[in-house]
Amino acid sequence: EIKWFAKSSGTTSDKSKFIPVSQEALDECHFKGGKDLLSIYCTNNPDTKVFTGRLLGMGGSHFPDNPEAGTVVGDVSAIIMENLPIWVELIRTPELSIALMSEWESKIEKIAQITRYENVTNITGVPSWTMVLLKRVLEITGKSDIREVWPNLELFIHGGVSFSPYQNQFRQLIPGDMRYLETYNASEGFFGIQDRNDADDMLLMLDYGIFYEFIPMDDPVQAEHKVVPLAAVKTGINYAMVISTNAGLWRYQIGDTVTFTSVDPYRI
């Protein structure tokens, strides 16, 4: 039974898509991805102190879709936050009622006002949203950089869009030793994690209840007839990704293309 639907902007039309999110997908895909992400980060950075402070989570919002049926629609980040295990809630900030507010400007203002007094050690969110928050925190506090507000901040976990256009701005706002970790997490599932410091690729995660197939895009006219399994992919080829998931998607094209940088292990 599906109660949650992630609202995703359409890639080929103006219509939104409603992506099913099952409890299994939350537990065995999204939450498992979060645990693996932290495990990989701690392995690569054994001196980390992220657990000595707070995780600042930037998310969206959700709303009832059909009260009689009990279904809820919203951003996948909001659905994840609403269902987070208790061990994450103990270290996350701000409280859920603020994190899930739908009015964007009010939410940014409240998050900035509350978290400026917290010991934030890591932030997770989309770069554009996070940038707005950081600038507002500096405006409120009158500080010149984020280190003066959160001296123990060490990690920004980002995804959703390319980080390249934001890199220089983040380095100006957060000077000094700061670590950045990219994820490939979408409404349809959690696909990849940057598993090496300073690498531009991500490890494709294969045990999250997602079956992968790929369409080589070198010949778009014949592409739909050339679906290949994971075992047959090659490096350097642009592929459209096709997924079947534990949330009920069946041979679903998510609209993204990936290129493999390695096939042992599989990195994209």
PDB file of C-alpha atoms in Angstrom:
ATOM      1  CA  GLU A   1       0.000   0.000   0.000  1.00  0.00           C
ATOM      2  CA  ILE A   2       1.364   3.402  -1.024  1.00  0.00           C
ATOM      3  CA  LYS A   3       0.548   6.404   1.188  1.00  0.00           C
ATOM      4  CA  TRP A   4       3.325   8.778   0.132  1.00  0.00           C
ATOM      5  CA  PHE A   5       3.854  10.318  -3.295  1.00  0.00           C
ATOM      6  CA  ALA A   6       6.857  12.485  -4.157  1.00  0.00           C
ATOM      7  CA  LYS A   7       5.914  15.369  -6.444  1.00  0.00           C
ATOM      8  CA  SER A   8       8.574  15.742  -9.110  1.00  0.00           C
ATOM      9  CA  SER A   9       8.676  18.407 -11.802  1.00  0.00           C
ATOM     10  CA  GLY A  10       8.058  17.032 -15.280  1.00  0.00           C
ATOM     11  CA  THR A  11      11.085  16.722 -17.541  1.00  0.00           C
ATOM     12  CA  THR A  12       9.296  16.443 -20.900  1.00  0.00           C
ATOM     13  CA  SER A  13       6.124  18.462 -20.233  1.00  0.00           C
ATOM     14  CA  ASP A  14       4.705  21.059 -17.875  1.00  0.00           C
ATOM     15  CA  LYS A  15       2.873  18.445 -15.823  1.00  0.00           C
ATOM     16  CA  SER A  16       4.214  17.270 -12.484  1.00  0.00           C
ATOM     17  CA  LYS A  17       4.869  13.588 -11.874  1.00  0.00           C
ATOM     18  CA  PHE A  18       3.760  11.800  -8.734  1.00  0.00           C
ATOM     19  CA  ILE A  19       6.354   9.190  -7.755  1.00  0.00           C
ATOM     20  CA  PRO A  20       5.278   6.410  -5.358  1.00  0.00           C
ATOM     21  CA  VAL A  21       7.334   6.115  -2.141  1.00  0.00           C
ATOM     22  CA  SER A  22       6.840   2.833  -0.262  1.00  0.00           C
ATOM     23  CA  GLN A  23       7.924   2.081   3.282  1.00  0.00           C
ATOM     24  CA  GLU A  24      10.405  -0.421   1.842  1.00  0.00           C
ATOM     25  CA  ALA A  25      11.861   2.278  -0.403  1.00  0.00           C
ATOM     26  CA  LEU A  26      12.285   4.571   2.613  1.00  0.00           C
ATOM     27  CA  ASP A  27      13.929   1.881   4.764  1.00  0.00           C
ATOM     28  CA  GLU A  28      15.955  -0.029   2.181  1.00  0.00           C
ATOM     29  CA  CYS A  29      16.823   2.786  -0.215  1.00  0.00           C
ATOM     30  CA  HIS A  30      16.692   6.358   1.114  1.00  0.00           C
ATOM     31  CA  PHE A  31      17.578   5.655   4.771  1.00  0.00           C
ATOM     32  CA  LYS A  32      20.087   2.974   3.821  1.00  0.00           C
ATOM     33  CA  GLY A  33      21.709   5.511   1.526  1.00  0.00           C
ATOM     34  CA  GLY A  34      22.013   7.949   4.415  1.00  0.00           C
ATOM     35  CA  LYS A  35      23.662   5.341   6.637  1.00  0.00           C
ATOM     36  CA  ASP A  36      26.048   4.257   3.880  1.00  0.00           C
ATOM     37  CA  LEU A  37      26.884   7.889   3.168  1.00  0.00           C
ATOM     38  CA  LEU A  38      27.894   8.493   6.793  1.00  0.00           C
ATOM     39  CA  SER A  39      29.835   5.211   6.932  1.00  0.00           C
ATOM     40  CA  ILE A  40      31.784   6.069   3.787  1.00  0.00           C
ATOM     41  CA  TYR A  41      32.484   9.593   5.019  1.00  0.00           C
ATOM     42  CA  CYS A  42      33.725   8.388   8.415  1.00  0.00           C
ATOM     43  CA  THR A  43      35.939   5.765   6.769  1.00  0.00           C
ATOM     44  CA  ASN A  44      37.517   8.389   4.509  1.00  0.00           C
ATOM     45  CA  ASN A  45      37.778  10.960   7.334  1.00  0.00           C
ATOM     46  CA  PRO A  46      38.468   9.129  10.608  1.00  0.00           C
ATOM     47  CA  ASP A  47      39.146  12.452  12.354  1.00  0.00           C
ATOM     48  CA  THR A  48      35.567  13.620  11.771  1.00  0.00           C
ATOM     49  CA  LYS A  49      33.611  15.368  14.517  1.00  0.00           C
ATOM     50  CA  VAL A  50      30.252  15.564  12.725  1.00  0.00           C
ATOM     51  CA  PHE A  51      28.535  13.646  15.521  1.00  0.00           C
ATOM     52  CA  THR A  52      29.572  16.148  18.181  1.00  0.00           C
ATOM     53  CA  GLY A  53      27.037  18.684  16.894  1.00  0.00           C
ATOM     54  CA  ARG A  54      23.881  19.147  14.860  1.00  0.00           C
ATOM     55  CA  LEU A  55      22.848  18.176  11.338  1.00  0.00           C
ATOM     56  CA  LEU A  56      21.114  21.092   9.626  1.00  0.00           C
ATOM     57  CA  GLY A  57      18.630  19.613   7.168  1.00  0.00           C
ATOM     58  CA  MET A  58      17.242  21.712   4.330  1.00  0.00           C
ATOM     59  CA  GLY A  59      14.060  20.160   2.944  1.00  0.00           C
ATOM     60  CA  GLY A  60      10.796  20.866   1.173  1.00  0.00           C
ATOM     61  CA  SER A  61       7.191  20.482   2.323  1.00  0.00           C
ATOM     62  CA  HIS A  62       4.226  18.137   1.933  1.00  0.00           C
ATOM     63  CA  PHE A  63       0.439  18.320   2.169  1.00  0.00           C
ATOM     64  CA  PRO A  64      -2.546  15.910   2.372  1.00  0.00           C
ATOM     65  CA  ASP A  65      -3.649  14.783  -1.065  1.00  0.00           C
ATOM     66  CA  ASN A  66      -6.726  12.691  -0.302  1.00  0.00           C
ATOM     67  CA  PRO A  67      -7.668  12.714   3.412  1.00  0.00           C
ATOM     68  CA  GLU A  68     -10.127   9.844   2.980  1.00  0.00           C
ATOM     69  CA  ALA A  69      -7.477   7.631   1.442  1.00  0.00           C
ATOM     70  CA  GLY A  70      -4.775   8.948   3.767  1.00  0.00           C
ATOM     71  CA  THR A  71      -2.406   9.807   0.924  1.00  0.00           C
ATOM     72  CA  VAL A  72       0.161  12.584   1.189  1.00  0.00           C
ATOM     73  CA  VAL A  73       2.006  14.413  -1.601  1.00  0.00           C
ATOM     74  CA  GLY A  74       5.172  16.501  -1.304  1.00  0.00           C
ATOM     75  CA  ASP A  75       8.875  16.897  -1.955  1.00  0.00           C
ATOM     76  CA  VAL A  76      10.808  13.684  -1.398  1.00  0.00           C
ATOM     77  CA  SER A  77      13.030  15.524   1.103  1.00  0.00           C
ATOM     78  CA  ALA A  78       9.941  16.340   3.198  1.00  0.00           C
ATOM     79  CA  ILE A  79       8.698  12.744   3.030  1.00  0.00           C
ATOM     80  CA  ILE A  80      12.100  11.514   4.188  1.00  0.00           C
ATOM     81  CA  MET A  81      12.217  14.028   7.058  1.00  0.00           C
ATOM     82  CA  GLU A  82       8.710  13.110   8.208  1.00  0.00           C
ATOM     83  CA  ASN A  83       9.731   9.453   8.491  1.00  0.00           C
ATOM     84  CA  LEU A  84      13.309   9.740   9.768  1.00  0.00           C
ATOM     85  CA  PRO A  85      14.364   7.217  12.427  1.00  0.00           C
ATOM     86  CA  ILE A  86      14.693   8.528  15.973  1.00  0.00           C
ATOM     87  CA  TRP A  87      18.502   8.381  15.949  1.00  0.00           C
ATOM     88  CA  VAL A  88      18.548  11.035  13.229  1.00  0.00           C
ATOM     89  CA  GLU A  89      15.926  13.228  14.903  1.00  0.00           C
ATOM     90  CA  LEU A  90      18.132  13.414  18.005  1.00  0.00           C
ATOM     91  CA  ILE A  91      20.882  15.248  16.117  1.00  0.00           C
ATOM     92  CA  ARG A  92      18.885  17.143  13.468  1.00  0.00           C
ATOM     93  CA  THR A  93      17.920  20.832  13.525  1.00  0.00           C
ATOM     94  CA  PRO A  94      15.526  22.696  13.238  1.00  0.00           C
ATOM     95  CA  GLU A  95      12.447  20.939  14.642  1.00  0.00           C
ATOM     96  CA  LEU A  96      10.170  19.228  12.143  1.00  0.00           C
ATOM     97  CA  SER A  97       7.361  21.800  12.258  1.00  0.00           C
ATOM     98  CA  ILE A  98       9.785  24.447  10.971  1.00  0.00           C
ATOM     99  CA  ALA A  99      11.745  22.225   8.587  1.00  0.00           C
ATOM    100  CA  LEU A 100       8.518  21.265   6.762  1.00  0.00           C
ATOM    101  CA  MET A 101       6.983  24.747   6.482  1.00  0.00           C
ATOM    102  CA  SER A 102       5.596  25.419   3.001  1.00  0.00           C
ATOM    103  CA  GLU A 103       6.064  29.214   2.903  1.00  0.00           C
ATOM    104  CA  TRP A 104       9.649  29.517   1.734  1.00  0.00           C
ATOM    105  CA  GLU A 105      10.691  32.972   2.978  1.00  0.00           C
ATOM    106  CA  SER A 106       9.224  32.396   6.448  1.00  0.00           C
ATOM    107  CA  LYS A 107      10.939  29.020   6.652  1.00  0.00           C
ATOM    108  CA  ILE A 108      14.357  30.434   5.738  1.00  0.00           C
ATOM    109  CA  GLU A 109      13.934  33.200   8.324  1.00  0.00           C
ATOM    110  CA  LYS A 110      12.966  30.814  11.140  1.00  0.00           C
ATOM    111  CA  ILE A 111      15.706  28.305  10.317  1.00  0.00           C
ATOM    112  CA  ALA A 112      18.298  31.090  10.275  1.00  0.00           C
ATOM    113  CA  GLN A 113      17.100  32.571  13.573  1.00  0.00           C
ATOM    114  CA  ILE A 114      17.098  29.207  15.379  1.00  0.00           C
ATOM    115  CA  THR A 115      20.200  27.517  13.987  1.00  0.00           C
ATOM    116  CA  ARG A 116      22.552  30.469  14.471  1.00  0.00           C
ATOM    117  CA  TYR A 117      22.695  29.457  18.149  1.00  0.00           C
ATOM    118  CA  GLU A 118      23.277  25.757  17.421  1.00  0.00           C
ATOM    119  CA  ASN A 119      26.546  23.869  17.096  1.00  0.00           C
ATOM    120  CA  VAL A 120      26.059  22.913  13.433  1.00  0.00           C
ATOM    121  CA  THR A 121      28.717  20.484  12.207  1.00  0.00           C
ATOM    122  CA  ASN A 122      27.143  19.378   8.917  1.00  0.00           C
ATOM    123  CA  ILE A 123      24.525  20.579   6.442  1.00  0.00           C
ATOM    124  CA  THR A 124      22.520  18.638   3.893  1.00  0.00           C
ATOM    125  CA  GLY A 125      20.508  20.184   1.073  1.00  0.00           C
ATOM    126  CA  VAL A 126      20.337  21.499  -2.466  1.00  0.00           C
ATOM    127  CA  PRO A 127      23.145  24.053  -3.066  1.00  0.00           C
ATOM    128  CA  SER A 128      20.815  26.869  -4.177  1.00  0.00           C
ATOM    129  CA  TRP A 129      18.547  26.624  -1.117  1.00  0.00           C
ATOM    130  CA  THR A 130      21.506  26.272   1.237  1.00  0.00           C
ATOM    131  CA  MET A 131      23.204  29.321  -0.261  1.00  0.00           C
ATOM    132  CA  VAL A 132      20.140  31.467   0.509  1.00  0.00           C
ATOM    133  CA  LEU A 133      20.118  30.244   4.114  1.00  0.00           C
ATOM    134  CA  LEU A 134      23.838  30.868   4.669  1.00  0.00           C
ATOM    135  CA  LYS A 135      23.577  34.416   3.361  1.00  0.00           C
ATOM    136  CA  ARG A 136      20.595  35.110   5.621  1.00  0.00           C
ATOM    137  CA  VAL A 137      22.465  33.753   8.650  1.00  0.00           C
ATOM    138  CA  LEU A 138      25.321  36.172   7.917  1.00  0.00           C
ATOM    139  CA  GLU A 139      22.885  39.080   7.527  1.00  0.00           C
ATOM    140  CA  ILE A 140      21.248  38.332  10.884  1.00  0.00           C
ATOM    141  CA  THR A 141      24.461  37.792  12.819  1.00  0.00           C
ATOM    142  CA  GLY A 142      26.525  40.506  11.144  1.00  0.00           C
ATOM    143  CA  LYS A 143      29.399  38.061  10.750  1.00  0.00           C
ATOM    144  CA  SER A 144      31.720  38.066   7.743  1.00  0.00           C
ATOM    145  CA  ASP A 145      31.790  34.294   7.186  1.00  0.00           C
ATOM    146  CA  ILE A 146      29.988  31.185   8.395  1.00  0.00           C
ATOM    147  CA  ARG A 147      33.001  30.001  10.414  1.00  0.00           C
ATOM    148  CA  GLU A 148      32.298  32.810  12.880  1.00  0.00           C
ATOM    149  CA  VAL A 149      28.769  31.435  13.396  1.00  0.00           C
ATOM    150  CA  TRP A 150      29.440  27.686  13.218  1.00  0.00           C
ATOM    151  CA  PRO A 151      33.163  27.171  13.956  1.00  0.00           C
ATOM    152  CA  ASN A 152      32.812  23.357  13.940  1.00  0.00           C
ATOM    153  CA  LEU A 153      31.113  23.102  10.541  1.00  0.00           C
ATOM    154  CA  GLU A 154      33.020  20.527   8.466  1.00  0.00           C
ATOM    155  CA  LEU A 155      30.711  18.896   5.902  1.00  0.00           C
ATOM    156  CA  PHE A 156      28.139  19.884   3.279  1.00  0.00           C
ATOM    157  CA  ILE A 157      26.196  16.968   1.754  1.00  0.00           C
ATOM    158  CA  HIS A 158      24.661  18.127  -1.516  1.00  0.00           C
ATOM    159  CA  GLY A 159      22.780  16.784  -4.510  1.00  0.00           C
ATOM    160  CA  GLY A 160      19.997  17.514  -6.963  1.00  0.00           C
ATOM    161  CA  VAL A 161      21.999  19.844  -9.221  1.00  0.00           C
ATOM    162  CA  SER A 162      25.586  20.291 -10.330  1.00  0.00           C
ATOM    163  CA  PHE A 163      27.719  21.801  -7.584  1.00  0.00           C
ATOM    164  CA  SER A 164      30.210  23.410  -9.976  1.00  0.00           C
ATOM    165  CA  PRO A 165      28.426  26.801 -10.327  1.00  0.00           C
ATOM    166  CA  TYR A 166      28.267  27.137  -6.533  1.00  0.00           C
ATOM    167  CA  GLN A 167      31.767  26.023  -5.523  1.00  0.00           C
ATOM    168  CA  ASN A 168      33.424  29.442  -5.417  1.00  0.00           C
ATOM    169  CA  GLN A 169      30.529  31.041  -3.530  1.00  0.00           C
ATOM    170  CA  PHE A 170      30.607  28.325  -0.878  1.00  0.00           C
ATOM    171  CA  ARG A 171      34.371  28.693  -0.453  1.00  0.00           C
ATOM    172  CA  GLN A 172      33.928  32.425   0.094  1.00  0.00           C
ATOM    173  CA  LEU A 173      31.148  31.919   2.640  1.00  0.00           C
ATOM    174  CA  ILE A 174      32.908  29.030   4.419  1.00  0.00           C
ATOM    175  CA  PRO A 175      36.688  29.605   4.403  1.00  0.00           C
ATOM    176  CA  GLY A 176      39.175  27.072   5.685  1.00  0.00           C
ATOM    177  CA  ASP A 177      39.001  23.282   5.737  1.00  0.00           C
ATOM    178  CA  MET A 178      35.534  22.320   4.497  1.00  0.00           C
ATOM    179  CA  ARG A 179      34.505  18.986   3.022  1.00  0.00           C
ATOM    180  CA  TYR A 180      31.873  18.463   0.332  1.00  0.00           C
ATOM    181  CA  LEU A 181      30.148  15.176  -0.432  1.00  0.00           C
ATOM    182  CA  GLU A 182      27.887  14.662  -3.451  1.00  0.00           C
ATOM    183  CA  THR A 183      24.941  12.295  -3.593  1.00  0.00           C
ATOM    184  CA  TYR A 184      22.664  11.186  -6.417  1.00  0.00           C
ATOM    185  CA  ASN A 185      19.338  11.108  -4.597  1.00  0.00           C
ATOM    186  CA  ALA A 186      16.082  11.696  -6.468  1.00  0.00           C
ATOM    187  CA  SER A 187      12.347  11.270  -5.942  1.00  0.00           C
ATOM    188  CA  GLU A 188      12.668   7.884  -7.652  1.00  0.00           C
ATOM    189  CA  GLY A 189      15.422   6.559  -5.393  1.00  0.00           C
ATOM    190  CA  PHE A 190      18.911   6.919  -3.924  1.00  0.00           C
ATOM    191  CA  PHE A 191      21.406   5.958  -6.620  1.00  0.00           C
ATOM    192  CA  GLY A 192      24.947   7.109  -5.888  1.00  0.00           C
ATOM    193  CA  ILE A 193      27.415   8.400  -3.302  1.00  0.00           C
ATOM    194  CA  GLN A 194      30.760  10.136  -3.765  1.00  0.00           C
ATOM    195  CA  ASP A 195      32.957   7.506  -2.125  1.00  0.00           C
ATOM    196  CA  ARG A 196      36.379   9.129  -2.588  1.00  0.00           C
ATOM    197  CA  ASN A 197      37.593  12.499  -1.346  1.00  0.00           C
ATOM    198  CA  ASP A 198      38.120  15.028  -4.149  1.00  0.00           C
ATOM    199  CA  ALA A 199      36.699  12.694  -6.808  1.00  0.00           C
ATOM    200  CA  ASP A 200      34.195  13.870  -9.400  1.00  0.00           C
ATOM    201  CA  ASP A 201      32.371  10.555  -9.728  1.00  0.00           C
ATOM    202  CA  MET A 202      29.999   8.597  -7.504  1.00  0.00           C
ATOM    203  CA  LEU A 203      29.725   4.944  -6.550  1.00  0.00           C
ATOM    204  CA  LEU A 204      26.538   3.401  -7.976  1.00  0.00           C
ATOM    205  CA  MET A 205      24.770   1.715  -5.039  1.00  0.00           C
ATOM    206  CA  LEU A 206      23.528  -1.732  -6.053  1.00  0.00           C
ATOM    207  CA  ASP A 207      21.732  -3.073  -2.954  1.00  0.00           C
ATOM    208  CA  TYR A 208      18.921  -0.545  -2.510  1.00  0.00           C
ATOM    209  CA  GLY A 209      16.075  -2.470  -4.140  1.00  0.00           C
ATOM    210  CA  ILE A 210      16.665  -0.902  -7.568  1.00  0.00           C
ATOM    211  CA  PHE A 211      17.182  -2.881 -10.766  1.00  0.00           C
ATOM    212  CA  TYR A 212      19.155  -0.899 -13.330  1.00  0.00           C
ATOM    213  CA  GLU A 213      19.078  -0.954 -17.110  1.00  0.00           C
ATOM    214  CA  PHE A 214      20.726   1.472 -19.503  1.00  0.00           C
ATOM    215  CA  ILE A 215      20.024   2.848 -22.965  1.00  0.00           C
ATOM    216  CA  PRO A 216      23.100   3.986 -24.952  1.00  0.00           C
ATOM    217  CA  MET A 217      22.371   7.420 -26.390  1.00  0.00           C
ATOM    218  CA  ASP A 218      24.898   7.348 -29.232  1.00  0.00           C
ATOM    219  CA  ASP A 219      22.088   6.620 -31.707  1.00  0.00           C
ATOM    220  CA  PRO A 220      18.871   8.200 -30.381  1.00  0.00           C
ATOM    221  CA  VAL A 221      16.732   6.793 -33.216  1.00  0.00           C
ATOM    222  CA  GLN A 222      17.599   3.193 -32.365  1.00  0.00           C
ATOM    223  CA  ALA A 223      18.281   3.789 -28.661  1.00  0.00           C
ATOM    224  CA  GLU A 224      15.059   2.287 -27.352  1.00  0.00           C
ATOM    225  CA  HIS A 225      15.969  -1.061 -28.941  1.00  0.00           C
ATOM    226  CA  LYS A 226      19.412  -1.190 -27.300  1.00  0.00           C
ATOM    227  CA  VAL A 227      18.629  -1.558 -23.597  1.00  0.00           C
ATOM    228  CA  VAL A 228      21.593  -3.166 -21.825  1.00  0.00           C
ATOM    229  CA  PRO A 229      21.899  -4.592 -18.303  1.00  0.00           C
ATOM    230  CA  LEU A 230      24.402  -3.263 -15.789  1.00  0.00           C
ATOM    231  CA  ALA A 231      26.831  -6.080 -16.562  1.00  0.00           C
ATOM    232  CA  ALA A 232      27.120  -4.908 -20.183  1.00  0.00           C
ATOM    233  CA  VAL A 233      27.801  -1.198 -19.666  1.00  0.00           C
ATOM    234  CA  LYS A 234      31.067   0.364 -20.809  1.00  0.00           C
ATOM    235  CA  THR A 235      32.961   3.439 -19.673  1.00  0.00           C
ATOM    236  CA  GLY A 236      32.750   6.678 -21.601  1.00  0.00           C
ATOM    237  CA  ILE A 237      29.309   6.075 -23.124  1.00  0.00           C
ATOM    238  CA  ASN A 238      26.349   8.336 -22.385  1.00  0.00           C
ATOM    239  CA  TYR A 239      23.450   6.222 -21.087  1.00  0.00           C
ATOM    240  CA  ALA A 240      19.843   7.003 -20.222  1.00  0.00           C
ATOM    241  CA  MET A 241      18.982   5.245 -16.967  1.00  0.00           C
ATOM    242  CA  VAL A 242      16.005   2.892 -16.653  1.00  0.00           C
ATOM    243  CA  ILE A 243      14.953   1.651 -13.209  1.00  0.00           C
ATOM    244  CA  SER A 244      12.576  -0.829 -11.595  1.00  0.00           C
ATOM    245  CA  THR A 245      12.223  -0.167  -7.866  1.00  0.00           C
ATOM    246  CA  ASN A 246      10.838  -1.435  -4.567  1.00  0.00           C
ATOM    247  CA  ALA A 247       8.436   1.536  -4.656  1.00  0.00           C
ATOM    248  CA  GLY A 248       6.606   0.160  -7.700  1.00  0.00           C
ATOM    249  CA  LEU A 249       8.276   1.864 -10.657  1.00  0.00           C
ATOM    250  CA  TRP A 250       8.650  -0.556 -13.567  1.00  0.00           C
ATOM    251  CA  ARG A 251      11.228   0.054 -16.291  1.00  0.00           C
ATOM    252  CA  TYR A 252      10.884   3.750 -15.613  1.00  0.00           C
ATOM    253  CA  GLN A 253      13.065   6.281 -17.452  1.00  0.00           C
ATOM    254  CA  ILE A 254      13.918   8.994 -14.943  1.00  0.00           C
ATOM    255  CA  GLY A 255      15.115  11.471 -17.593  1.00  0.00           C
ATOM    256  CA  ASP A 256      18.762  11.530 -16.472  1.00  0.00           C
ATOM    257  CA  THR A 257      21.804  10.389 -18.397  1.00  0.00           C
ATOM    258  CA  VAL A 258      24.958   8.995 -16.812  1.00  0.00           C
ATOM    259  CA  THR A 259      28.449   8.073 -17.952  1.00  0.00           C
ATOM    260  CA  PHE A 260      30.434   5.316 -16.270  1.00  0.00           C
ATOM    261  CA  THR A 261      33.957   6.198 -15.187  1.00  0.00           C
ATOM    262  CA  SER A 262      34.601   2.658 -13.857  1.00  0.00           C
ATOM    263  CA  VAL A 263      32.916  -0.750 -14.060  1.00  0.00           C
ATOM    264  CA  ASP A 264      34.857  -2.373 -11.210  1.00  0.00           C
ATOM    265  CA  PRO A 265      33.366  -0.993  -9.069  1.00  0.00           C
ATOM    266  CA  TYR A 266      30.571   0.760 -10.937  1.00  0.00           C
ATOM    267  CA  ARG A 267      31.101   4.534 -10.709  1.00  0.00           C
ATOM    268  CA  ILE A 268      29.202   7.197 -12.638  1.00  0.00           C
TER     269      ILE A 268
END
